[in-house]
XYZ file of C-alpha atoms in Angstrom:
671
model
C 22.420 72.255 104.873
C 26.002 71.150 105.477
C 27.719 73.026 108.280
C 30.978 72.757 106.370
C 29.681 74.010 103.044
C 27.232 76.889 103.355
C 26.184 79.575 100.931
C 28.280 82.477 102.184
C 26.357 85.411 100.770
C 25.221 88.143 103.160
C 21.536 88.763 103.755
C 18.740 87.280 101.665
C 20.158 86.290 98.272
C 18.224 87.664 95.283
C 18.323 86.821 91.595
C 17.225 84.388 88.931
C 18.221 82.131 86.054
C 20.533 84.068 83.771
C 20.851 82.867 80.174
C 23.026 85.448 78.384
C 23.855 82.939 75.639
C 20.359 83.667 74.275
C 21.331 87.300 73.638
C 24.037 89.207 71.727
C 26.960 90.199 73.918
C 26.164 93.906 73.745
C 23.061 93.186 75.856
C 25.154 91.817 78.728
C 26.359 95.228 79.924
C 22.752 96.373 80.208
C 21.970 93.203 82.158
C 24.677 94.031 84.684
C 23.463 97.599 85.118
C 19.851 96.538 85.593
C 20.749 93.706 87.957
C 22.492 96.198 90.201
C 19.479 98.507 89.982
C 17.209 95.645 91.037
C 19.451 94.587 93.913
C 20.378 91.203 92.396
C 23.147 89.455 94.346
C 23.328 86.004 92.703
C 22.255 84.413 89.423
C 22.181 80.838 88.157
C 24.185 80.403 84.964
C 24.937 77.636 82.499
C 21.874 75.509 83.237
C 21.091 74.780 79.575
C 24.452 75.484 77.975
C 25.806 71.981 77.325
C 25.698 72.294 73.528
C 27.714 75.533 73.690
C 30.222 74.378 76.300
C 30.835 71.027 74.571
C 29.958 71.561 70.909
C 31.177 68.062 70.048
C 32.152 65.119 72.179
C 35.223 65.924 74.270
C 35.715 69.336 72.627
C 35.117 72.272 74.983
C 34.585 75.963 74.405
C 34.560 78.045 77.591
C 35.253 81.419 76.000
C 31.682 82.668 76.382
C 31.275 81.349 79.919
C 34.645 82.831 80.906
C 33.416 86.288 79.900
C 30.089 85.781 81.700
C 31.737 84.673 84.936
C 34.240 87.530 84.802
C 31.475 90.033 84.093
C 29.452 88.833 87.075
C 32.479 89.098 89.357
C 33.319 92.577 88.091
C 29.817 93.727 89.042
C 29.693 92.062 92.443
C 27.176 89.377 91.459
C 27.747 85.818 92.637
C 27.299 82.797 90.372
C 25.279 79.685 91.099
C 27.062 77.733 88.366
C 25.245 74.769 86.865
C 26.264 71.463 85.454
C 24.305 71.710 82.179
C 23.162 68.108 82.184
C 19.374 68.611 82.033
C 19.527 69.154 78.279
C 22.000 66.886 76.427
C 23.099 68.227 73.017
C 22.125 66.845 69.626
C 25.516 65.221 69.056
C 25.031 63.080 72.160
C 21.802 61.503 70.893
C 23.244 61.056 67.410
C 26.024 59.013 69.018
C 23.854 57.315 71.645
C 20.261 56.856 70.460
C 19.926 54.048 73.014
C 20.024 56.728 75.740
C 16.633 58.089 74.653
C 13.825 57.206 77.095
C 10.951 54.802 76.470
C 7.505 55.398 77.936
C 5.234 52.872 79.659
C 3.577 51.996 76.324
C 6.929 51.188 74.710
C 7.237 54.362 72.625
C 10.698 55.827 72.160
C 10.805 59.570 72.927
C 12.950 61.780 70.761
C 15.288 64.768 71.163
C 14.008 68.297 70.734
C 13.272 69.426 74.278
C 14.938 68.900 77.665
C 15.428 65.923 79.996
C 14.929 63.509 77.120
C 17.282 60.848 78.441
C 17.055 57.536 80.237
C 18.155 57.974 83.874
C 19.797 54.524 83.802
C 21.754 55.078 80.591
C 25.504 54.418 81.126
C 26.305 56.666 78.153
C 24.360 59.563 79.657
C 25.934 59.082 83.092
C 29.423 59.070 81.601
C 28.773 62.151 79.464
C 27.130 64.022 82.363
C 30.027 63.345 84.711
C 32.484 64.350 81.997
C 30.933 67.764 81.349
C 30.450 68.294 85.096
C 34.143 67.564 85.591
C 35.155 69.948 82.834
C 33.033 72.770 84.283
C 34.367 72.070 87.766
C 37.986 72.050 86.672
C 37.545 75.329 84.818
C 35.695 77.324 87.486
C 36.411 75.742 90.877
C 38.620 78.687 91.835
C 36.741 81.459 90.040
C 35.980 84.359 92.414
C 32.378 84.644 91.184
C 31.539 81.054 92.136
C 29.304 80.862 95.225
C 27.446 77.576 94.709
C 27.180 74.649 92.299
C 23.793 74.006 90.710
C 23.571 70.301 89.856
C 21.391 69.565 86.806
C 17.909 71.176 86.874
C 14.595 69.857 88.206
C 15.460 66.166 88.248
C 12.533 64.052 87.093
C 10.401 66.940 85.875
C 9.971 65.398 82.419
C 11.637 61.981 82.732
C 10.709 60.548 86.128
C 10.749 57.042 84.657
C 12.086 55.181 81.638
C 10.803 51.698 80.740
C 13.532 50.620 78.306
C 15.585 47.422 78.568
C 18.509 49.332 80.116
C 16.182 50.588 82.855
C 14.824 47.060 83.287
C 18.346 45.750 83.912
C 19.061 48.578 86.362
C 15.751 47.879 88.138
C 16.772 44.256 88.624
C 20.123 45.322 90.095
C 18.266 47.637 92.499
C 15.839 44.867 93.466
C 18.640 42.396 94.127
C 20.185 44.896 96.525
C 16.852 45.655 98.222
C 16.018 41.986 98.742
C 19.562 40.806 99.552
C 19.705 38.753 96.346
C 16.846 36.604 97.661
C 14.279 36.022 94.926
C 11.949 34.251 97.359
C 11.953 37.390 99.514
C 10.920 39.463 96.502
C 8.165 37.020 95.592
C 6.845 37.209 99.142
C 7.044 41.014 99.240
C 5.257 41.342 95.918
C 2.657 38.652 96.670
C 3.384 37.010 93.334
C 1.277 33.929 94.026
C -1.629 36.203 93.059
C -2.432 35.976 89.337
C 0.446 33.538 88.751
C 3.107 36.255 88.859
C 5.763 34.126 90.614
C 9.296 34.798 89.343
C 11.756 31.947 88.970
C 14.648 34.077 87.716
C 15.659 37.702 88.222
C 15.812 38.225 84.455
C 12.075 37.598 84.225
C 11.343 40.844 86.086
C 10.452 43.848 83.940
C 9.397 47.426 84.691
C 5.626 47.806 85.219
C 4.923 48.467 81.564
C 1.401 48.805 80.174
C -0.664 45.694 80.949
C -4.150 44.428 80.170
C -5.327 44.491 83.798
C -4.350 46.409 86.958
C -0.679 45.860 87.802
C 0.813 44.351 90.952
C 0.767 47.210 93.502
C 4.056 46.300 95.206
C 5.767 45.972 91.822
C 4.592 49.508 91.032
C 5.610 50.777 94.465
C 9.135 49.383 94.217
C 9.366 50.861 90.736
C 8.557 54.332 92.107
C 11.248 53.847 94.750
C 13.755 52.698 92.139
C 13.036 55.614 89.795
C 13.600 58.129 92.597
C 16.851 56.412 93.573
C 18.033 56.193 89.950
C 17.805 59.963 89.540
C 19.340 60.520 92.979
C 22.337 58.417 91.970
C 22.876 60.697 88.967
C 22.713 63.742 91.232
C 25.190 62.341 93.747
C 27.543 61.206 90.979
C 27.760 64.755 89.617
C 27.993 66.105 93.158
C 31.055 63.941 93.833
C 32.763 65.247 90.708
C 32.209 68.826 91.887
C 33.288 68.040 95.438
C 36.615 66.660 94.291
C 37.345 69.856 92.378
C 36.047 72.316 94.991
C 35.723 70.726 98.454
C 34.491 73.943 100.106
C 31.856 75.061 97.584
C 28.258 74.102 98.465
C 26.024 72.357 95.967
C 22.301 72.325 95.409
C 19.772 71.010 92.949
C 16.358 72.566 92.597
C 13.662 70.327 94.044
C 10.007 70.691 93.076
C 7.963 70.637 96.262
C 4.669 71.727 94.777
C 1.188 70.353 94.299
C 1.668 68.731 90.913
C 4.937 66.800 91.409
C 5.399 63.569 93.355
C 8.094 61.618 91.490
C 10.947 61.820 94.020
C 11.268 60.914 97.691
C 12.861 64.111 98.934
C 13.406 62.696 102.442
C 16.076 60.549 100.755
C 17.413 63.419 98.662
C 17.764 66.056 101.372
C 20.831 64.633 103.191
C 22.808 64.562 99.941
C 22.712 68.336 99.388
C 24.530 71.206 101.090
C 21.784 73.739 100.332
C 18.188 72.708 99.732
C 16.491 74.760 97.056
C 13.021 74.616 95.584
C 11.088 75.631 92.486
C 7.522 76.640 93.256
C 4.851 77.810 90.826
C 1.234 78.744 91.430
C -1.491 76.764 89.703
C -4.011 78.956 87.917
C -6.886 76.659 88.936
C -6.061 76.970 92.653
C -8.318 79.615 94.255
C -6.084 79.714 97.347
C -2.627 79.290 95.882
C -1.163 81.079 98.895
C -1.993 77.915 100.854
C 0.230 75.855 98.569
C 3.050 78.383 99.021
C 2.787 77.972 102.790
C 2.571 74.168 102.731
C 5.460 73.932 100.287
C 7.570 76.353 102.327
C 6.958 74.475 105.569
C 7.811 71.170 103.893
C 10.991 72.625 102.400
C 12.065 74.028 105.771
C 11.412 70.629 107.322
C 13.445 68.832 104.650
C 16.291 71.299 105.127
C 16.129 71.293 108.913
C 16.230 75.084 108.741
C 16.569 77.817 106.110
C 16.437 76.954 102.415
C 16.589 78.676 99.010
C 13.728 79.532 96.647
C 15.484 78.848 93.355
C 12.578 79.484 90.972
C 9.191 81.101 91.051
C 7.540 83.503 88.636
C 7.095 87.258 88.484
C 3.852 86.741 86.574
C 2.391 84.086 84.306
C 4.049 80.789 83.428
C 3.744 79.124 80.034
C 2.882 75.468 80.722
C -0.659 75.471 82.144
C -3.885 75.367 80.076
C -4.471 79.027 81.007
C -1.498 80.992 82.289
C -2.803 83.609 84.684
C -0.885 86.826 85.299
C -0.374 87.851 88.910
C -2.491 90.599 90.391
C -1.325 93.778 92.144
C 1.097 92.985 94.959
C 0.803 89.234 94.410
C 4.394 88.642 93.352
C 5.661 90.483 96.431
C 3.333 88.549 98.730
C 4.395 85.269 97.160
C 8.105 85.971 97.564
C 7.867 87.247 101.133
C 5.617 84.332 102.138
C 8.448 81.998 101.121
C 10.886 84.092 103.162
C 8.534 83.941 106.141
C 8.665 80.148 106.022
C 12.422 79.899 105.896
C 13.701 80.925 102.462
C 17.051 82.715 102.805
C 17.246 83.241 99.052
C 14.667 84.334 96.473
C 15.124 83.791 92.749
C 12.990 83.660 89.622
C 12.903 81.934 86.305
C 14.263 83.857 84.583
C 16.201 87.161 84.456
C 15.338 88.336 80.927
C 12.263 87.082 79.043
C 13.217 84.879 76.078
C 12.241 85.972 72.582
C 12.376 82.417 71.205
C 12.013 78.868 72.438
C 9.466 76.897 74.423
C 9.425 79.373 77.327
C 9.122 82.615 75.392
C 5.802 83.384 77.116
C 7.083 82.646 80.603
C 7.336 85.800 82.706
C 10.726 87.118 83.798
C 12.319 89.712 86.040
C 12.977 91.839 82.962
C 9.869 91.310 80.819
C 9.394 91.768 77.085
C 8.013 95.230 77.870
C 11.338 96.203 79.453
C 11.815 98.544 82.389
C 8.685 100.596 81.683
C 6.504 97.865 83.163
C 4.820 96.991 86.428
C 6.757 93.750 86.686
C 10.075 95.597 86.554
C 8.958 98.100 89.174
C 7.843 95.199 91.382
C 11.188 93.422 90.854
C 13.113 96.536 91.933
C 10.793 96.992 94.908
C 11.265 93.376 96.000
C 15.027 93.814 95.849
C 14.720 96.726 98.280
C 12.452 94.649 100.538
C 14.938 91.786 100.700
C 17.771 94.183 101.469
C 15.715 95.551 104.364
C 15.190 91.986 105.618
C 18.870 91.015 105.539
C 19.021 90.392 109.282
C 16.281 87.743 109.034
C 18.780 85.359 107.440
C 19.499 82.180 109.459
C 16.518 82.688 111.790
C 14.277 79.694 112.383
C 10.588 78.812 112.652
C 9.714 76.887 115.818
C 6.679 74.604 115.677
C 4.858 72.519 118.288
C 2.729 70.763 115.653
C 4.089 68.127 113.271
C 2.300 66.830 110.194
C 3.456 63.423 108.986
C 4.438 63.384 105.315
C 5.642 60.325 103.413
C 6.271 59.764 99.727
C 5.949 55.970 100.045
C 2.485 56.426 101.536
C 1.577 58.913 98.816
C 2.650 56.566 96.041
C 0.892 53.576 97.601
C -2.379 55.445 98.220
C -2.640 56.506 94.597
C -1.963 53.087 93.062
C -4.824 51.557 91.048
C -7.488 49.319 92.600
C -8.025 51.313 95.798
C -11.481 51.256 97.437
C -11.897 54.774 96.038
C -10.124 56.343 93.097
C -11.008 59.774 94.518
C -8.268 59.764 97.174
C -5.469 62.266 96.544
C -2.710 62.379 99.130
C -1.809 66.021 98.586
C -5.451 67.067 98.964
C -5.952 65.054 102.146
C -2.903 66.634 103.761
C -3.917 70.094 102.594
C -7.401 69.606 104.093
C -5.804 69.294 107.543
C -3.102 71.888 106.940
C -5.575 74.597 105.926
C -7.184 75.231 109.364
C -3.737 75.424 110.955
C -2.595 77.941 108.328
C -5.720 80.044 108.814
C -5.231 80.012 112.586
C -1.580 81.024 112.329
C -0.240 77.812 113.886
C 3.378 76.958 113.058
C 3.801 73.516 111.479
C 6.728 71.230 110.729
C 6.508 68.193 108.463
C 8.104 64.972 109.668
C 8.843 61.488 108.415
C 6.611 58.779 109.922
C 9.666 57.263 111.619
C 11.074 60.548 112.931
C 12.850 59.646 116.202
C 12.344 63.147 117.640
C 8.564 63.352 117.811
C 8.752 64.336 121.475
C 9.747 67.834 120.300
C 6.066 68.316 119.455
C 2.894 68.519 121.497
C 0.658 67.442 118.616
C 1.295 65.088 115.701
C -1.211 64.993 112.855
C -1.448 62.078 110.416
C -3.916 63.210 107.732
C -3.108 60.271 105.459
C -0.684 57.402 106.028
C -2.090 54.447 104.084
C 1.315 52.720 104.164
C 3.300 52.648 107.387
C 6.125 50.485 108.660
C 5.791 48.620 111.941
C 8.581 50.728 113.459
C 6.956 54.019 112.423
C 3.563 52.969 113.790
C 5.213 51.967 117.065
C 6.986 55.326 117.255
C 3.719 57.217 116.843
C 2.080 55.066 119.525
C 5.011 55.691 121.887
C 4.750 59.433 121.265
C 1.119 59.248 122.365
C 1.790 57.023 125.360
C 4.402 59.493 126.612
C 1.811 62.271 126.709
C 1.505 63.545 123.158
C -1.693 64.153 121.229
C -2.082 62.159 118.009
C -4.771 62.610 115.361
C -5.082 60.154 112.458
C -7.107 60.405 109.274
C -9.091 57.647 107.574
C -7.551 54.842 105.482
C -4.284 55.164 107.417
C -2.195 52.277 108.775
C -3.816 49.921 106.279
C -0.761 48.295 104.687
C 2.871 47.589 105.521
C 5.954 48.677 103.565
C 5.206 46.015 100.932
C 1.614 47.258 100.526
C 0.261 44.102 102.235
C -2.987 44.635 104.157
C -2.726 44.209 107.929
C -5.042 41.348 108.973
C -7.506 41.594 111.844
C -9.395 44.716 110.825
C -8.591 48.306 110.076
C -6.978 50.778 110.605
C -4.347 48.078 110.764
C -1.171 49.295 112.420
C -3.087 51.996 114.342
C -5.900 49.876 115.816
C -4.443 49.692 119.317
C -3.375 53.319 119.707
C -6.722 54.538 118.338
C -8.886 52.004 120.178
C -11.096 51.168 117.195
C -11.633 48.282 114.782
C -13.132 48.736 111.319
C -14.537 45.626 109.633
C -15.691 47.188 106.364
C -15.009 50.293 104.312
C -17.818 52.391 102.820
C -16.281 54.918 100.411
C -18.751 57.509 99.163
C -19.594 58.355 95.578
C -18.655 61.777 94.194
C -21.186 64.300 95.467
C -22.542 61.963 98.162
C -22.674 63.472 101.673
C -23.570 62.166 105.109
C -24.683 64.124 108.156
C -22.657 64.091 111.371
C -24.082 64.530 114.857
C -22.543 64.626 118.306
C -19.819 66.910 119.572
C -19.538 68.717 116.236
C -21.070 71.932 114.864
C -24.756 71.871 113.934
C -25.278 70.906 110.309
C -21.949 69.055 110.093
C -21.503 66.810 107.067
C -18.870 64.517 105.594
C -18.006 63.132 102.184
C -15.528 60.904 100.298
C -15.222 58.139 102.906
C -16.882 56.258 105.777
C -16.136 53.097 107.766
C -18.065 50.666 109.934
C -16.295 51.111 113.286
C -16.480 49.097 116.492
C -15.164 50.867 119.584
C -12.338 48.950 121.286
C -11.416 51.361 124.037
C -12.133 54.661 122.313
C -15.294 56.692 122.803
C -17.392 58.222 120.071
C -17.156 61.981 119.505
C -19.407 62.123 116.432
C -21.613 59.609 114.635
C -23.195 59.366 111.201
C -26.675 60.896 111.130
C -27.854 58.979 108.074
C -26.848 56.409 105.476
C -25.992 52.740 106.006
C -23.811 53.570 109.043
C -26.315 55.823 110.839
C -25.597 55.893 114.562
C -22.098 54.431 114.240
C -18.915 56.363 115.153
C -17.336 58.694 112.608
C -14.899 60.506 114.945
C -13.372 58.875 118.026
C -11.052 59.729 120.906
C -9.056 57.480 123.229
C -6.664 57.951 126.108
C -3.515 55.987 125.330
C -0.961 55.925 128.104
C -0.447 59.527 129.147
C -1.655 60.911 125.823
C -4.699 61.089 123.585
C -5.383 59.602 120.157
C -8.108 60.806 117.796
C -9.418 59.069 114.682
C -11.342 60.778 111.901
C -12.911 57.926 109.934
C -14.406 60.237 107.322
C -13.726 63.592 105.671
C -15.708 66.266 107.532
C -16.722 69.430 105.724
C -14.102 72.205 106.043
C -15.856 74.053 108.894
C -16.341 70.864 110.899
C -12.767 69.726 110.295
C -11.505 73.139 111.419
C -13.606 72.909 114.593
C -12.313 69.409 115.367
C -8.690 70.380 114.791
C -9.190 73.493 116.921
C -10.425 71.313 119.756
C -7.588 68.802 119.290
C -5.029 71.622 119.169
C -6.373 73.256 122.322
C -6.326 69.900 124.065
C -2.631 69.682 123.161
C -2.157 73.261 124.451
C -0.941 74.579 121.105
C -1.712 78.250 120.501
C -1.437 80.352 117.325
C 1.755 82.334 116.820
C 0.042 85.717 117.143
C -3.513 87.086 117.230
C -4.502 88.301 113.739
C -7.771 89.038 111.937
C -9.117 86.689 109.289
C -7.265 87.010 105.993
C -3.858 87.756 107.533
C -1.168 85.091 107.274
C 1.154 85.109 110.278
C 4.563 83.456 110.672
C 7.292 84.118 113.233
C 10.975 83.437 112.550
C 13.196 83.363 115.625
C 16.773 84.609 115.504
C 19.610 84.859 117.993
C 19.067 88.582 118.573
C 15.406 89.108 117.702
C 12.191 87.549 116.472
C 10.625 88.469 113.126
C 6.849 88.570 112.813
C 5.628 88.292 109.194
C 2.094 89.539 108.507
C 0.750 89.038 104.971
C -2.683 90.259 103.879
C -4.295 87.862 101.397
C -7.815 89.161 101.934
C -7.163 92.565 100.383
C -8.705 94.477 103.284
C -5.666 95.250 105.409
C -5.714 95.113 109.184
C -4.396 96.565 112.403
C -2.445 93.925 114.317
C -1.046 94.219 117.850
C 2.755 94.321 117.744
C 5.835 95.893 119.306
C 9.193 96.585 117.692
C 10.316 97.968 114.331
C 8.640 97.362 110.969
C 11.653 96.425 108.828
C 10.221 97.101 105.360
C 9.624 100.769 106.217
C 11.944 101.239 109.183
C 9.004 102.494 111.247
C 8.842 101.955 115.029
C 5.788 99.975 116.155
C 4.275 100.706 119.547
C 1.189 98.636 120.204
C -0.281 98.253 116.704
C 1.053 97.805 113.166
C -1.099 98.523 110.133
C -0.853 95.922 107.377
C -1.963 97.683 104.176
C -4.539 96.036 101.879
C -2.764 93.290 99.938
C 0.460 94.236 101.701
C 3.096 92.823 104.011
C 4.590 93.912 107.321
C 7.633 92.402 109.020
C 8.224 93.408 112.632
C 11.509 92.930 114.414
C 10.464 91.982 117.935
C 12.872 92.076 120.870
C 13.587 88.637 122.278
């Protein structure tokens, strides 16, 4: 978050997407009254209003938006005002059909929804900057304006376009990446394989559908390009807004959640004044609260501090195969779990449930049933909770454990032709994150090349298939200086061009880990191996195994059966003043938790606070006090030792606080 441009609302901001253009104007007065009743302090407006603001090219109509902005100001509600560029109007595509995207199979996609544009289209870029400039010029000085909202969910529906315009833009990007050296590109892509050598830049195309598996580095550079292409659109609009209103912060809603991996948010984060996120639960996730925690920690790490929850849902969404409603207290737990992990603003999609359109069955703050509904009562109750937590704003979460996260490594791991098609980056990271979450251990996420690793006692690398030489050296130096490093299987295997490191695996991490693998033995779905040694009785592993030779490390656990019986599966080595662990397989959850507990204790990292099983614990630290969040996901409630004041009820706490079943407690602790 920029120190110069900050969101200057008091307390924890509260609100949602507001789309009054979907309703007759007589409804707006009721909206204002109910927003005040709910404790709403800010709403996002104009996100999908391009067709109304610019009904034909270069012709603007701000009369409706003028009334909306004035109405919000009159009722003390701030505006997060959007550039409406996520949904170009029909007239734009009639004039510029070439701006429609093309999929990997060469099919042109058509208007009729949102984000149906080619990210590299010059016509779209020009039109988007024009409407952004018109909105900025009109409202830069409006008293309701608190923040700009650039676009909406970049890449949600159009992460890539494979048209000829995108092909030309890809070539421009490649020429910059490889310093206009075609030989350098051919070397990086390994184009001598399968006669893919390029003799001219114009021969290079996007990785469209092919008869056989594509070149992995070609695909990897394409993912990088697509992320950068959308980022360039975001920054172009941001510059237009900045020129009109130099002091007003800007955000765009990221999507740090399980199902989205299109954009490298480490590259996006420095370009935004406020980092905001959209997070939705997946109905098929039996422990969705884990994804909330992981997402919140990653968002806080991207932001370097507090962030803004721009969208989540009061109940069911509308875009999953089965859209599950939330159970009693679940919406409150979800929202306050985000606050616990650094969110200084909480908002929903959307304010009033839509009667028509593709999202008519998406839940809202004001549901179809109106105010005589449980959702509305929960919305009002959450507003009161956030008001009671106002002083938590700007407090931080301090962590002594870092988990390495990298989009390049994620993209590379999930390319075709891997030793196992069962590897999923998000799942591998979550496997390691889960025991830390259950134990109440604070976690930051870091880039592989983070220069400040010495802030941490323990660095975990659950999955880092691709790693640069500099990043690998930094992790080794962290260990040599006394840190504890733990690395998961199939890490360090390839360089930034997805070229395999010669000399045995795990490639870039061989020396720091003290092992050499000469062959990989991925396991079939459902196949399990026993583990014996310094692990719990009955320990097993699945998904992966490797034939390891010790080269300085000692064995902690070996395979009990299978082709590698008796060979190391988990190793440990002293490296300089520190310790490096290698997990060459995926232990069962109980065994992995036991190993990470041992590794964490070795690094002298303790949980934030003693709590019973089923209670999530997070501590935010402020200048005047600490704030202990206790969230009961088990539904049993618990008595937890604590001292201070419980902020949600205003009750003094002397020795023990009772967390009600399915409830939340937040204790202000004296520093």
